[in-house]
Tab-separated table of C-alpha atoms (C1' of nucleotides) and ligand atoms in Angstrom:
chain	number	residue	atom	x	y	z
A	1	UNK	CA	104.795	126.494	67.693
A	2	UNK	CA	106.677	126.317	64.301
A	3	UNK	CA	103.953	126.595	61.572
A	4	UNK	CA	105.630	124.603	59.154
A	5	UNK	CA	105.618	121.778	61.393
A	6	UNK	CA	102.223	122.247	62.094
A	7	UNK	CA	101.103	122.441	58.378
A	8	UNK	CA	103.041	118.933	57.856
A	9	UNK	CA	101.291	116.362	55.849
A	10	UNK	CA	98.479	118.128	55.563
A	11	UNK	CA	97.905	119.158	51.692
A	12	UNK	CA	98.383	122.931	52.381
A	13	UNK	CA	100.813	125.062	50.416
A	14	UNK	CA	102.359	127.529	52.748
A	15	UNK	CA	101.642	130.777	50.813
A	16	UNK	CA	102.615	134.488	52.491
A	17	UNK	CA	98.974	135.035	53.132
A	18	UNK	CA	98.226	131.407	54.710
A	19	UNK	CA	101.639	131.887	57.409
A	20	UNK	CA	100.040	135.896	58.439
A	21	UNK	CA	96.548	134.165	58.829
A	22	UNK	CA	98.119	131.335	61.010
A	23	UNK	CA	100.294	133.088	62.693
A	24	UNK	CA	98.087	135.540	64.260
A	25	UNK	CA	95.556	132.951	64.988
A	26	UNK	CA	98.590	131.476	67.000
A	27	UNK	CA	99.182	134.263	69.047
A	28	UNK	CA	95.876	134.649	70.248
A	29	UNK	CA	94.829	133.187	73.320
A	30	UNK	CA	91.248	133.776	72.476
A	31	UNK	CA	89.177	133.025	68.906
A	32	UNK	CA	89.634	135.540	67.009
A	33	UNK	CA	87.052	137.210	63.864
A	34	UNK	CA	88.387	138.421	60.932
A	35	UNK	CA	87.193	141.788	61.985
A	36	UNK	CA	89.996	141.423	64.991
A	37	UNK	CA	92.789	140.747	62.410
A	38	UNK	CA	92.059	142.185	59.169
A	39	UNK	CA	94.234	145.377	60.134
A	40	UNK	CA	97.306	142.778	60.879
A	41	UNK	CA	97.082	141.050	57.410
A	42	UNK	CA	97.374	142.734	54.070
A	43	UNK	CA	94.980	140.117	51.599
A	44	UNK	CA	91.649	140.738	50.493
A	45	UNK	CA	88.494	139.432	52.603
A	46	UNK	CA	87.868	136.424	49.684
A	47	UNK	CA	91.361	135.469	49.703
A	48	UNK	CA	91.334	134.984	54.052
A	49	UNK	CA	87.821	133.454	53.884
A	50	UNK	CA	88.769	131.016	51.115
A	51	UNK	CA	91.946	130.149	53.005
A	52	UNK	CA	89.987	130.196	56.401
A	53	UNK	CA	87.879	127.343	54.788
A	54	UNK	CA	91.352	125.469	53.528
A	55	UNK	CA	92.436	125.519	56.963
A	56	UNK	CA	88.926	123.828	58.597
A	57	UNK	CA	89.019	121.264	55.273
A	58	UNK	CA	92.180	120.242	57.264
A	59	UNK	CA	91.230	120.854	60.689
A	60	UNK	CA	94.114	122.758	61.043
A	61	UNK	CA	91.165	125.957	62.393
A	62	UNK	CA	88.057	125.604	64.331
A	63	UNK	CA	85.172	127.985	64.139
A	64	UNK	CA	81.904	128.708	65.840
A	65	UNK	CA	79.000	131.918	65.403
A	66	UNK	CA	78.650	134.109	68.067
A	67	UNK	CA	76.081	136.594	68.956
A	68	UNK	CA	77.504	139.770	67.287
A	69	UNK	CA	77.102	137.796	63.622
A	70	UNK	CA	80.468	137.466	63.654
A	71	UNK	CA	82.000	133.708	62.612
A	72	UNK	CA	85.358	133.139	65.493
A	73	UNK	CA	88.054	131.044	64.222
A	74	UNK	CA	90.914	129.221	66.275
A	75	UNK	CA	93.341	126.898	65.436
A	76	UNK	CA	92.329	123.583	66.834
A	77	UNK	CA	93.460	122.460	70.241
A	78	UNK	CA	91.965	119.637	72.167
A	79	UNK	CA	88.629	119.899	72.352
A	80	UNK	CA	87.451	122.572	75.094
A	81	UNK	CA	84.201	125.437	75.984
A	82	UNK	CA	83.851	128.648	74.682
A	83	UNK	CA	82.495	131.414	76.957
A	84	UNK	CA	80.395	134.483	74.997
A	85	UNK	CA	79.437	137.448	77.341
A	86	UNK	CA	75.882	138.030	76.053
A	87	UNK	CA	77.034	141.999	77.754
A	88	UNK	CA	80.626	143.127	76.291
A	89	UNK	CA	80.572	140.200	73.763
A	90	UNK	CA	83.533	139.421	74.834
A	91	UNK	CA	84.979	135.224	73.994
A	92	UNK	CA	87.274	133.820	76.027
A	93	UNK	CA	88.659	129.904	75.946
A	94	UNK	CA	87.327	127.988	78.804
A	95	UNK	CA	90.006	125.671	80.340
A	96	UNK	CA	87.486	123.446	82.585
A	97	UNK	CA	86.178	120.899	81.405
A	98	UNK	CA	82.319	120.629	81.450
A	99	UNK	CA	81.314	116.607	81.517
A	100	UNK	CA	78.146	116.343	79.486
A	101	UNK	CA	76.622	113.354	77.961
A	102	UNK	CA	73.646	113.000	76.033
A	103	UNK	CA	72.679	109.661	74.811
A	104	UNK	CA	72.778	108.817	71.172
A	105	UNK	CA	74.240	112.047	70.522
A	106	UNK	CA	77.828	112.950	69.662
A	107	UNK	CA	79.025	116.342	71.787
A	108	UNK	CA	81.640	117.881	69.861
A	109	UNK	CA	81.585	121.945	71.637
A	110	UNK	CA	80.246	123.913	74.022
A	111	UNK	CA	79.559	126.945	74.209
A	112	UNK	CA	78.539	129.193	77.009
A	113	UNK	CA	76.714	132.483	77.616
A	114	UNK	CA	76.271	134.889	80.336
A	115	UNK	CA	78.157	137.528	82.177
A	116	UNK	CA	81.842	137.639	81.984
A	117	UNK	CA	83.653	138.656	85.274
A	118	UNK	CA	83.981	142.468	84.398
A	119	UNK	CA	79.727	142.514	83.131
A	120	UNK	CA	78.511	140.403	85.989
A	121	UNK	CA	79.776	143.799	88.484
A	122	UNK	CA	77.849	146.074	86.704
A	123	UNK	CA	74.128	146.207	86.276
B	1	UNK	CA	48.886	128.391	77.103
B	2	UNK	CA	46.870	131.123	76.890
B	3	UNK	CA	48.209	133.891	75.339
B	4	UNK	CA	46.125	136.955	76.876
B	5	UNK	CA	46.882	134.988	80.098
B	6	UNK	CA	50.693	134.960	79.454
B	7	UNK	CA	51.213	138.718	78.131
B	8	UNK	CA	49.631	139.431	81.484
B	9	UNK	CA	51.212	142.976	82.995
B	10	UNK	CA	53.202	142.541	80.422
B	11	UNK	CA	53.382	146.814	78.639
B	12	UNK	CA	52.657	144.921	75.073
B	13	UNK	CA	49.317	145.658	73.217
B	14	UNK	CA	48.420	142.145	71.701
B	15	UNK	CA	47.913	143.044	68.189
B	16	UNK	CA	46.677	140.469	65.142
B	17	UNK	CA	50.313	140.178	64.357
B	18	UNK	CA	51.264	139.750	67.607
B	19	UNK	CA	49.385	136.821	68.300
B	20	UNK	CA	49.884	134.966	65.566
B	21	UNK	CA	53.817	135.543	65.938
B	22	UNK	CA	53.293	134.172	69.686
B	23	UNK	CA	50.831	131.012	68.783
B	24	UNK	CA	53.471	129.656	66.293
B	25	UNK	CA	56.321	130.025	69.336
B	26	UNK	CA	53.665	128.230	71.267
B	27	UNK	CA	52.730	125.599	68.966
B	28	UNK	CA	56.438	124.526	68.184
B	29	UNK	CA	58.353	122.054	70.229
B	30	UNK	CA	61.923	123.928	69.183
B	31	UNK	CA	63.151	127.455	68.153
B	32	UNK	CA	61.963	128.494	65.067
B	33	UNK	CA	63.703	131.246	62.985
B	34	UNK	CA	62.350	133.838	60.886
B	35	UNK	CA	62.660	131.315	57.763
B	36	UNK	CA	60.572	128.347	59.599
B	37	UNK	CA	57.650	130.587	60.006
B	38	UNK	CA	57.189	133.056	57.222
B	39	UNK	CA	54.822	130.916	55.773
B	40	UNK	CA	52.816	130.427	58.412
B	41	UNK	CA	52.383	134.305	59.127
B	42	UNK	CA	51.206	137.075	56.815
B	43	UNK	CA	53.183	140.312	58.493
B	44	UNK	CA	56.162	142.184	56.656
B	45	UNK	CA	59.622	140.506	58.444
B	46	UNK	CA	60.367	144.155	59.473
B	47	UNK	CA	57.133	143.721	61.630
B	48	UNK	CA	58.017	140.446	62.465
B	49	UNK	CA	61.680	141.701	63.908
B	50	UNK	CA	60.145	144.679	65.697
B	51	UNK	CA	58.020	142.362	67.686
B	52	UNK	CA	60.164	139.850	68.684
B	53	UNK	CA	62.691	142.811	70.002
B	54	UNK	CA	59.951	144.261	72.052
B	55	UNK	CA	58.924	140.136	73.342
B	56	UNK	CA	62.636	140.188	73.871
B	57	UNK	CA	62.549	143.230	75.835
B	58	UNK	CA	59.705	141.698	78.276
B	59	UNK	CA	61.880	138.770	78.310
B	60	UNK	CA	58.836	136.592	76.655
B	61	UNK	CA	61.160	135.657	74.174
B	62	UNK	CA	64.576	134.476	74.449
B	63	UNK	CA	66.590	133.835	71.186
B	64	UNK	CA	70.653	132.323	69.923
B	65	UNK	CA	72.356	132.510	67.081
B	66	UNK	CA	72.819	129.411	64.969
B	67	UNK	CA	75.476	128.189	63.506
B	68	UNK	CA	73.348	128.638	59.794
B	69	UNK	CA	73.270	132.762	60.350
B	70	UNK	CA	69.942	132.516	61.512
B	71	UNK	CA	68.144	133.850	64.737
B	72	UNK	CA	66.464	131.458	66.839
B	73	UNK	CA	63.528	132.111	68.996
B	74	UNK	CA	61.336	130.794	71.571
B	75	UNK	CA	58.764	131.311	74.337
B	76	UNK	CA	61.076	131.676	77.858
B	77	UNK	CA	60.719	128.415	79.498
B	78	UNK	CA	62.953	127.513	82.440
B	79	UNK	CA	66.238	127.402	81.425
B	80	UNK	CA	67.849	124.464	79.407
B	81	UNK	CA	70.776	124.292	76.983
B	82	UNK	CA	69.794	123.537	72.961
B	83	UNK	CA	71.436	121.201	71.010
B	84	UNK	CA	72.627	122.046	67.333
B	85	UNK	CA	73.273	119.559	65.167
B	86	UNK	CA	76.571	120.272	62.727
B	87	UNK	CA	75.188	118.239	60.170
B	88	UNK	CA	71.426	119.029	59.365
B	89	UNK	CA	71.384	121.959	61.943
B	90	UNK	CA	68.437	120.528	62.939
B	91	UNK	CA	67.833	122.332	66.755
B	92	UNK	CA	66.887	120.642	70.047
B	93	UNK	CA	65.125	121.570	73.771
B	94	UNK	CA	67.618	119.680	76.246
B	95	UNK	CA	65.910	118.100	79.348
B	96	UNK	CA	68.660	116.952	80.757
B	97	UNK	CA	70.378	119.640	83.178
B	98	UNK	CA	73.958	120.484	82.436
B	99	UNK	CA	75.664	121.017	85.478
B	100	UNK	CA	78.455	123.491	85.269
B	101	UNK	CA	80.025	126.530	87.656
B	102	UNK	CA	82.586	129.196	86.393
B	103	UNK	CA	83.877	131.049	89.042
B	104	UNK	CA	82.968	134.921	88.673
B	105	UNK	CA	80.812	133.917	85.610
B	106	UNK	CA	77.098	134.270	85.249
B	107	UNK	CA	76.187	131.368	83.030
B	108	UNK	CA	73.015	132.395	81.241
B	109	UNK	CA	72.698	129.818	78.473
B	110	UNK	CA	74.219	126.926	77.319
B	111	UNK	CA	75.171	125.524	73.745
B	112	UNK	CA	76.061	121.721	72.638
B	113	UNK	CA	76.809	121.593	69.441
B	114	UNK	CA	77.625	118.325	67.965
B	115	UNK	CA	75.924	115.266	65.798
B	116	UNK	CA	71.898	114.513	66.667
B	117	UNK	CA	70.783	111.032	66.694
B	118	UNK	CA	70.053	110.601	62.841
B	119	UNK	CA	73.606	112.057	61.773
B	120	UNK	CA	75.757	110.222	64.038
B	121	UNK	CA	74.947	107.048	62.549
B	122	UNK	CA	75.714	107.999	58.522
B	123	UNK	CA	79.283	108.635	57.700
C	1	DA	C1'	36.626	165.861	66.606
C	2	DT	C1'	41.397	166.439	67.048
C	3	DA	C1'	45.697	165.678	68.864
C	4	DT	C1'	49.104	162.097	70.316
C	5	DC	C1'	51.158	157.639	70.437
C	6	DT	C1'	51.901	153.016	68.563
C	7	DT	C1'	52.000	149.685	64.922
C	8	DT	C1'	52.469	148.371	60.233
C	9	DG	C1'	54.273	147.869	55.270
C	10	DC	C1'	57.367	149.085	51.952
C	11	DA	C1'	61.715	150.167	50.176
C	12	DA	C1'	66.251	151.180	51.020
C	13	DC	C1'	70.010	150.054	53.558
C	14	DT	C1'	73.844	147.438	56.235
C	15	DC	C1'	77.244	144.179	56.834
C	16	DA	C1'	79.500	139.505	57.050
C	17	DG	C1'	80.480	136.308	54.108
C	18	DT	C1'	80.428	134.229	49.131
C	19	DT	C1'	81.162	133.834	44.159
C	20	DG	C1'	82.606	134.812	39.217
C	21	DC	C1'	86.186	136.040	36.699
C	22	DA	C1'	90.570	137.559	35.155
C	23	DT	C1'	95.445	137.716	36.440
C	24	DA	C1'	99.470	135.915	38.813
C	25	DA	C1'	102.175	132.630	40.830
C	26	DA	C1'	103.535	127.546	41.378
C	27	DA	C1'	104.246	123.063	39.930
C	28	DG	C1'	104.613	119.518	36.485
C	29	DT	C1'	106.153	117.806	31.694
C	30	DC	C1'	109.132	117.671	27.982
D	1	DG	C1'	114.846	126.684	28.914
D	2	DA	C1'	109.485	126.724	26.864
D	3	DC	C1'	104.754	125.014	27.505
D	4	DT	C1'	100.796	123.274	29.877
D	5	DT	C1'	98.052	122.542	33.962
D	6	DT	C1'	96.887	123.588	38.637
D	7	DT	C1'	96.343	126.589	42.531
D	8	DA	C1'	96.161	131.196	44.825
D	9	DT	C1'	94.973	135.970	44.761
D	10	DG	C1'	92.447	140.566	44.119
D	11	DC	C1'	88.658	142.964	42.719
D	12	DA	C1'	83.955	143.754	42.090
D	13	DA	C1'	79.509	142.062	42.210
D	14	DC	C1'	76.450	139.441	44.693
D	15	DT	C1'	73.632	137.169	48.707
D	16	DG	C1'	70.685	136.954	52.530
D	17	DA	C1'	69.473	137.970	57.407
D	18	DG	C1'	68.366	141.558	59.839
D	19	DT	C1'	67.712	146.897	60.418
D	20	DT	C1'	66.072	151.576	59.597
D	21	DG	C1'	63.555	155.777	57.627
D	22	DC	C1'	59.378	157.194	56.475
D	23	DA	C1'	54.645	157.681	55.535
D	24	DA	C1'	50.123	155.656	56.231
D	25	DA	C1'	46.951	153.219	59.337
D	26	DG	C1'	45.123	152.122	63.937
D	27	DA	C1'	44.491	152.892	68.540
D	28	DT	C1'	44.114	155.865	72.815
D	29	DA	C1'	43.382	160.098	75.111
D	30	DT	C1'	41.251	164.675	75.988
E	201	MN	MN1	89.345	128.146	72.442
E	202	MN	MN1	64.400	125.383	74.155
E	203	ZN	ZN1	81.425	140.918	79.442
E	204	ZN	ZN1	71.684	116.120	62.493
DNA sequence: ATATCTTTGCAACTCAGTTGCATAAAAGTC
DNA sequence: GACTTTTATGCAACTGAGTTGCAAAGATAT
């Protein structure tokens, strides 16, 4: 995905910072904390928080807490679950869909917690 | 519920702070956080933190992250996903089961986040 | 009584994220 | 070009939830 395309007509100047933010958050196929990238980008913490809120202004990025106290950003795809291993902490995109409806209320994420695959073989 | 009734076999020496840590979780119809009770409870917070990491421990407690930085908590119950509203953060007990299998995956908890009944009706 | 273990309060600390402020870089105006 | 206004950045200081070290208080055991 070309990030200039993706930034179009949204009122977002493309600065060196904002393009290493995206970009890595592109080539991660899971959310991703600013703990997991702040070795890969050279700007201060303020200047990729400040910028991380730009980008969810926009909804260019999507964002949820997990357990560790970290905040997770991705940039948003259709709507989908997140899975958090309550063991290794580990967040991974879930790709089936789980149908929920609760009346009156508007469902816009999911999030899921348990044992990942690796955690549930271990006790 | 009676509380000398419910810390039963339980290895926890039901102390004045304790209890009244326990009643409030008892008393309340959602998970309160550290901020909805200090009022209502006359300990130190490191006290309050220490025993709600040993109720953890005997799994008398179970607690989630919010999406406000706060910690949740509540008595166990039978588990049922909570609802967070991304508006007023207001927090909600689901009845309604949410079915849902992940192959491999132990699914321990479950997370809707989305707009409750008040916010979903003001723009 | 005295020794041992557990709980508590206080203060200091940690750590993710935020904010104030001064400088730097862009963008707009003539 | 020069000048003004707006936006982005870095740094340091701050915030606030939760944690930890430590000494005093309470409880339990012998
Ligand atoms: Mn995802
Ligand atoms: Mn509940
Ligand atoms: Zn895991
Ligand atoms: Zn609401």
């Amino acid at each position: 995905m070309n990030i200039e395309k993706f930034i179009k007509n949204k009122k977002i100047k493309l600065t060196d910072a904002r393009i290493s933010i995206l970009e890595k958050l592109f080539a991660a196929h899971r959310p991703l904390s600013y703990n997991d990238i702040k070795e890969h980008i050279s700007m201060d913490k303020a200047t990729f928080y400040r910028n991380i809120i730009k980008f969810q202004e926009e909804g260019l990025v999507s964002s949820f807490e997990s357990n560790d106290k970290n905040r997770y950003f991705e940039i948003t795809k259709s709507p989908h679950p997140h899975f958090i291993c309550t063991s290794c902490n580990i967040i991974e995109c879930v790709q089936e869909p789980v149908v929920f409806d609760l009346d009156g209320y508007q469902i816009e994420d999911i999030i899921l917690k348990g044992k990942c695959e690796s955690c549930v073989n271990v006790k």
